[in-house]
CSV table of C-alpha atoms in Angstrom, one decimal:
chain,number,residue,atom,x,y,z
A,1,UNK,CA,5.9,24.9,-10.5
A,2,UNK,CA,2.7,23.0,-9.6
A,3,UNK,CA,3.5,20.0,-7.5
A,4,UNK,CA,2.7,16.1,-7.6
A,5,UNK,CA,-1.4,16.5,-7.5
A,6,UNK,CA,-3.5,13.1,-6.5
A,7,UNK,CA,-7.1,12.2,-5.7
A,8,UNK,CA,-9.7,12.3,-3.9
A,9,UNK,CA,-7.1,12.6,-0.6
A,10,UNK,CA,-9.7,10.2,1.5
A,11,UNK,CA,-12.0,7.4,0.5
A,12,UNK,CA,-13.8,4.8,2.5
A,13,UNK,CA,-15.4,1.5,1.6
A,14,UNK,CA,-17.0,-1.6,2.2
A,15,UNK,CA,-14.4,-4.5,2.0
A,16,UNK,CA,-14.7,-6.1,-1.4
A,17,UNK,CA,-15.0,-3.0,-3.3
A,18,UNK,CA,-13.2,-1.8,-5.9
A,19,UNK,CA,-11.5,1.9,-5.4
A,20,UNK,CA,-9.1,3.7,-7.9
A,21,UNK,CA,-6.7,6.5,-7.4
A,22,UNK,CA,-5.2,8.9,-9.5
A,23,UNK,CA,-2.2,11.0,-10.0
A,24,UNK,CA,-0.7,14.1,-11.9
A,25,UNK,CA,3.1,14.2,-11.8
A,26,UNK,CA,5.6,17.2,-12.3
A,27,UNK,CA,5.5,18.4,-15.5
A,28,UNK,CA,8.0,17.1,-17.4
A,29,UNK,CA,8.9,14.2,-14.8
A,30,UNK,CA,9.5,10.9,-16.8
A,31,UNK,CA,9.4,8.7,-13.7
A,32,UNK,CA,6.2,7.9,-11.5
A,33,UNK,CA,5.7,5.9,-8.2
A,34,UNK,CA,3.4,4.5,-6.0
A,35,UNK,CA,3.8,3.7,-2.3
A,36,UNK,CA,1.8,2.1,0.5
A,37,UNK,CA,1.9,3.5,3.8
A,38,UNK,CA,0.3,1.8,6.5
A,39,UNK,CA,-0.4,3.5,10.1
A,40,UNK,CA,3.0,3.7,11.9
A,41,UNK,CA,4.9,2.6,9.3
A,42,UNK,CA,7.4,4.3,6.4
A,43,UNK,CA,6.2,4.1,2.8
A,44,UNK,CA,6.7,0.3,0.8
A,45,UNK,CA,7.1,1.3,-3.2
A,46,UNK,CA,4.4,-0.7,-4.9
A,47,UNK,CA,4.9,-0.2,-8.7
A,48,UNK,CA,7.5,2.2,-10.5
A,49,UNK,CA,7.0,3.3,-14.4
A,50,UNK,CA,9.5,4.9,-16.8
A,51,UNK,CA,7.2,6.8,-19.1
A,52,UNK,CA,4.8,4.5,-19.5
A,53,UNK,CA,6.7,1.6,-18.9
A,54,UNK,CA,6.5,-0.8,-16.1
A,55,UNK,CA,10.4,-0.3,-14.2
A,56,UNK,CA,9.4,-2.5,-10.8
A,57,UNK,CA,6.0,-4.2,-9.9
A,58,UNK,CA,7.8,-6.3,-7.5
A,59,UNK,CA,5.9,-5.5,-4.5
A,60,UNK,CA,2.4,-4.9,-6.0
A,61,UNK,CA,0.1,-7.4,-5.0
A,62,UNK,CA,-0.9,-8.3,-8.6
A,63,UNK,CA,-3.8,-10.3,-8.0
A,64,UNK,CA,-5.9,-7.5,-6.6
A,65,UNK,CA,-4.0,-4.3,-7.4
A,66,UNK,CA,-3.2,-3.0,-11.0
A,67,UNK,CA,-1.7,0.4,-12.3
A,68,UNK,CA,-1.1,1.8,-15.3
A,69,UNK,CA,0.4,5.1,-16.5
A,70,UNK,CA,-1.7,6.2,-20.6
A,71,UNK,CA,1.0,8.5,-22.0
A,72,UNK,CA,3.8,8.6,-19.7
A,73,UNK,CA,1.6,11.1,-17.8
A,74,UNK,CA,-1.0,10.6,-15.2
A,75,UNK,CA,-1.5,7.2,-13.6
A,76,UNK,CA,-3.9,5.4,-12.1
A,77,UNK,CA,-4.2,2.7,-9.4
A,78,UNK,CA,-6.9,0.2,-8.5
A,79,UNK,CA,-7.8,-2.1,-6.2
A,80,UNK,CA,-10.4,-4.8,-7.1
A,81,UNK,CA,-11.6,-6.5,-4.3
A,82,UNK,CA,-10.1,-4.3,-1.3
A,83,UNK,CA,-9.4,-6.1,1.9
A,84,UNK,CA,-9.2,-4.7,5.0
A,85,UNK,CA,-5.5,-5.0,5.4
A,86,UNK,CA,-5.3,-2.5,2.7
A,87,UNK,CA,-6.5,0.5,4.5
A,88,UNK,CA,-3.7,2.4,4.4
A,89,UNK,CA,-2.8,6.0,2.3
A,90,UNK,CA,-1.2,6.0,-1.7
A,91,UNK,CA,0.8,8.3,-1.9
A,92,UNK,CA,2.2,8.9,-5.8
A,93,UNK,CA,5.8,10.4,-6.3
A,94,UNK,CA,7.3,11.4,-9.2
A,95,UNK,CA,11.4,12.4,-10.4
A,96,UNK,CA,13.3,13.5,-13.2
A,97,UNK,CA,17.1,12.5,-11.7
A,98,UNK,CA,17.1,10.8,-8.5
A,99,UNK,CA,15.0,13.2,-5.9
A,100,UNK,CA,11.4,11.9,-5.6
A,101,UNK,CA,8.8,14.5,-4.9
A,102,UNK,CA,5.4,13.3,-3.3
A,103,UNK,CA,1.8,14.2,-3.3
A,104,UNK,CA,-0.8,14.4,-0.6
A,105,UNK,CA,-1.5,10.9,-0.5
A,106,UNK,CA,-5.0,9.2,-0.9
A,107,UNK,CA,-6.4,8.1,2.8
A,108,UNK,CA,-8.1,4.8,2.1
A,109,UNK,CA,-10.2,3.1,5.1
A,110,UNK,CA,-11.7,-0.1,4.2
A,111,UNK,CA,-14.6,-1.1,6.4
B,1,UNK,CA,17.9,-5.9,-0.6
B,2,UNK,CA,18.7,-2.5,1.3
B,3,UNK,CA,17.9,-1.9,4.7
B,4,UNK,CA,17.3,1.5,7.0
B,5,UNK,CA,17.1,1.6,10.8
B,6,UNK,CA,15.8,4.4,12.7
B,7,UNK,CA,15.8,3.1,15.9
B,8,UNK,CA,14.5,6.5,17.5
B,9,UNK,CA,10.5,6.1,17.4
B,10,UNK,CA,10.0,9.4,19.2
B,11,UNK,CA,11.5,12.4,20.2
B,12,UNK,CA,11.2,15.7,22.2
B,13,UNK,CA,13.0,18.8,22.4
B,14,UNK,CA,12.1,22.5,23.7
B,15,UNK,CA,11.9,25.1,21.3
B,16,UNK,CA,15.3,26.9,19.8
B,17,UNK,CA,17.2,23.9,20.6
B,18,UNK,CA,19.0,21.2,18.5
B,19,UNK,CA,17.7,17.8,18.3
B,20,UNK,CA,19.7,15.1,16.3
B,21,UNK,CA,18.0,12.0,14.4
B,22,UNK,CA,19.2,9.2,13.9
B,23,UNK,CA,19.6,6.5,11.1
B,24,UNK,CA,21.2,3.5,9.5
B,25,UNK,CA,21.2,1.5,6.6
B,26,UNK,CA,22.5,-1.5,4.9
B,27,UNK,CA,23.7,-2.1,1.1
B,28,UNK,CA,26.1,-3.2,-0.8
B,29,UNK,CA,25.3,-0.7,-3.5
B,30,UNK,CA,28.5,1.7,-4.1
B,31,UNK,CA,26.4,4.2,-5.8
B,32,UNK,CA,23.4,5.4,-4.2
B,33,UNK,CA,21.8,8.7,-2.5
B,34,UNK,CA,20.1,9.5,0.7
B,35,UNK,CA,17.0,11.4,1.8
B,36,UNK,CA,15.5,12.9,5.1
B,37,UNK,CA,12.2,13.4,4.5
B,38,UNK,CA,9.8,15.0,6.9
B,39,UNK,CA,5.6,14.5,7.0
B,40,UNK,CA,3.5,16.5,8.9
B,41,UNK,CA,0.4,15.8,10.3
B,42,UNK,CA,-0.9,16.7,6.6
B,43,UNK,CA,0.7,13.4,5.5
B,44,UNK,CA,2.4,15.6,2.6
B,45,UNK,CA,5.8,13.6,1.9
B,46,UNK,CA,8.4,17.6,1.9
B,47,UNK,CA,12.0,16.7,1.2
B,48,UNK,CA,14.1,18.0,4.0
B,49,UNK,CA,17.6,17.0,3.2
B,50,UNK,CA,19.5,14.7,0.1
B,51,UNK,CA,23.0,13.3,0.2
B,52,UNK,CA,24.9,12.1,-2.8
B,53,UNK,CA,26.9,8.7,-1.3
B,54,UNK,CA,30.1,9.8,-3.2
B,55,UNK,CA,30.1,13.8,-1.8
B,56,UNK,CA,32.1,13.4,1.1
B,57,UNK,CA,31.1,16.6,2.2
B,58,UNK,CA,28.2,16.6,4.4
B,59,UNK,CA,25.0,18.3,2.9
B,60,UNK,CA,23.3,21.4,4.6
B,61,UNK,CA,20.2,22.9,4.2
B,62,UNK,CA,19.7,26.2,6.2
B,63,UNK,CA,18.9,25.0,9.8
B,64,UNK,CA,19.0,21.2,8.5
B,65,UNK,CA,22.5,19.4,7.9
B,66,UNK,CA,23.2,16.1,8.2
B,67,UNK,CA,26.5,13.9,9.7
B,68,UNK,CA,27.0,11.3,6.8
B,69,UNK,CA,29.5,8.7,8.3
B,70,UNK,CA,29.7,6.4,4.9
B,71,UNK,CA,31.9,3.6,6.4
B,72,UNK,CA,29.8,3.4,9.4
B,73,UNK,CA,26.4,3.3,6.9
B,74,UNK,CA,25.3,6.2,9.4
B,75,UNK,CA,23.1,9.2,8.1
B,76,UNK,CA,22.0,11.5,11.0
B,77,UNK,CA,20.3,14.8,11.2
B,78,UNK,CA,20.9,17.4,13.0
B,79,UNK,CA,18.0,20.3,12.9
B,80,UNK,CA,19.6,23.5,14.7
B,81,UNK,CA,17.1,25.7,16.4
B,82,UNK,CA,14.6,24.1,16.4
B,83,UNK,CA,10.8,25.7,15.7
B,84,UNK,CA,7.4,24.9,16.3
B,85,UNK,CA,6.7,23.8,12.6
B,86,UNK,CA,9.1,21.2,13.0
B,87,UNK,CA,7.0,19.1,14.7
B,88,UNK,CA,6.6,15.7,12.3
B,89,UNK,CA,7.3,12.4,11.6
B,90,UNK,CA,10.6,12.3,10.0
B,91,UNK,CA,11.9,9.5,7.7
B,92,UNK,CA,15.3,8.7,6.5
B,93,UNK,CA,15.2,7.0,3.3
B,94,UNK,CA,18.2,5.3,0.6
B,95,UNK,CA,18.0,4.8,-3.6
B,96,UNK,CA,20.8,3.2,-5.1
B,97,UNK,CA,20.9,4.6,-8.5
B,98,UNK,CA,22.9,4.3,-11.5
B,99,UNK,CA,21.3,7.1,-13.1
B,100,UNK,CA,17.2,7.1,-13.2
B,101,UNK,CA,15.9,7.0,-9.5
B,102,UNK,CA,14.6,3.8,-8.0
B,103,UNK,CA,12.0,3.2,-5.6
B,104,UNK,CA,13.0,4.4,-2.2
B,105,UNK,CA,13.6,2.4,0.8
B,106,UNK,CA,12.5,3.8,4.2
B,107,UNK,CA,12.8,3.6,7.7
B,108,UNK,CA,9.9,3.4,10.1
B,109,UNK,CA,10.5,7.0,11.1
B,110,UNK,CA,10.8,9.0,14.2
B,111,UNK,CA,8.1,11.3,15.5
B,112,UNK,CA,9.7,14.8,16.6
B,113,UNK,CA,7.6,17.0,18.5
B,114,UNK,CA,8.8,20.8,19.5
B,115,UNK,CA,7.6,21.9,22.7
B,116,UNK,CA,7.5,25.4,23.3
């Protein structure tokens, strides 16, 4: 069974850039996440979707991050302007009960 | 809002023998599950270890089990012989769920590192 797939795994840029990430869940995996890890610290959730519905933005810093997830399949996630605070790496999970199975993460460095 | 503790930021044991990390958490959830997770320098997220909050039975997973004390909100592991490869950062982590998963709520971590 191929696994949670995301990319590119690193990207560097000038602060004030925009940057997207993307991510391939489990086959057949109805739920999707995206975390924020910063250096030293354990993953925050950002934004959770059901299919292709939104289940918890909460924590997504809406006025410079968005998401979506086009036919309860792959996702993307964008930041438009990045700051430097959000250098960090994404990493995407997705679940079909309540076990949460993560990609490689995205290593973002914002200079 | 849940909480977890790890209050073990780093960690080191010889080879072949058995290291115990630590965790707690906070919730008023009844229902819920929790997770040892384990990221190697590859910053790939590998599920170690889940436990169901009403299993009273403590999960194992070949040298991995864990002491689940439920009343204490305590959630240990214990890796047994210990190898090279299980050098990581290791993260507990805690989902209340009523049925679809929610997002999960970690600790800081510990770093483990095997010395041989």
């Amino acid at each position: 069974e191929a696994g949670v797939a995301q990319s590119p795994r690193y990207k560097i840029i000038e602060k004030r850039q925009s940057v997207a990430f993307w991510c391939n869940p489990i086959s057949g995996h109805a739920t999707l996440y995206w975390y924020q890890q910063i250096l030293g610290q354990g993953p925050k959730l950002l934004i959770q979707f059901q299919n292709n519905g939104v289940v918890d933005d909460s924590q997504l810093p809406k006025d410079r991050f968005s998401a979506e997830r086009l036919k309860g399949v792959d996702s993307t996630l964008k930041i438009q302007p990045a700051k430097l605070e959000d250098s960090a790496v994404y990493l995407c999970a997705s679940s079909l009960y309540d076990t949460q199975y993560f990609g490689p993460g995205t290593r973002l460095t914002v200079l | 809002a849940q909480t977890v503790t790890q209050s073990q930021p780093e960690m080191s044991v010889q080879e072949a023998e058995t290291v115990t990390l630590s965790c707690t958490y906070d919730t008023s959830e009844s229902n819920y599950y929790l997770f040892w997770y384990k990221q190697p320098p590859s910053r790939q997220m590998i599920l170690v270890i889940r436990q169901e909050a009403y299993k009273q039975q403590n999960a194992t997973e070949n040298r991995f089990s864990v002491n689940f004390q439920k009343a204490a909100k305590s959630f240990s592991l214990k890796i047994s012989d210990s190898q090279l490869g299980d050098t990581a950062m290791y993260f507990c982590a805690f989902t209340a769920s009523g049925g679809g998963a929610d997002g999960l709520t970690f600790g800081k971590g510990t770093h483990l590192i095997i010395q041989p």
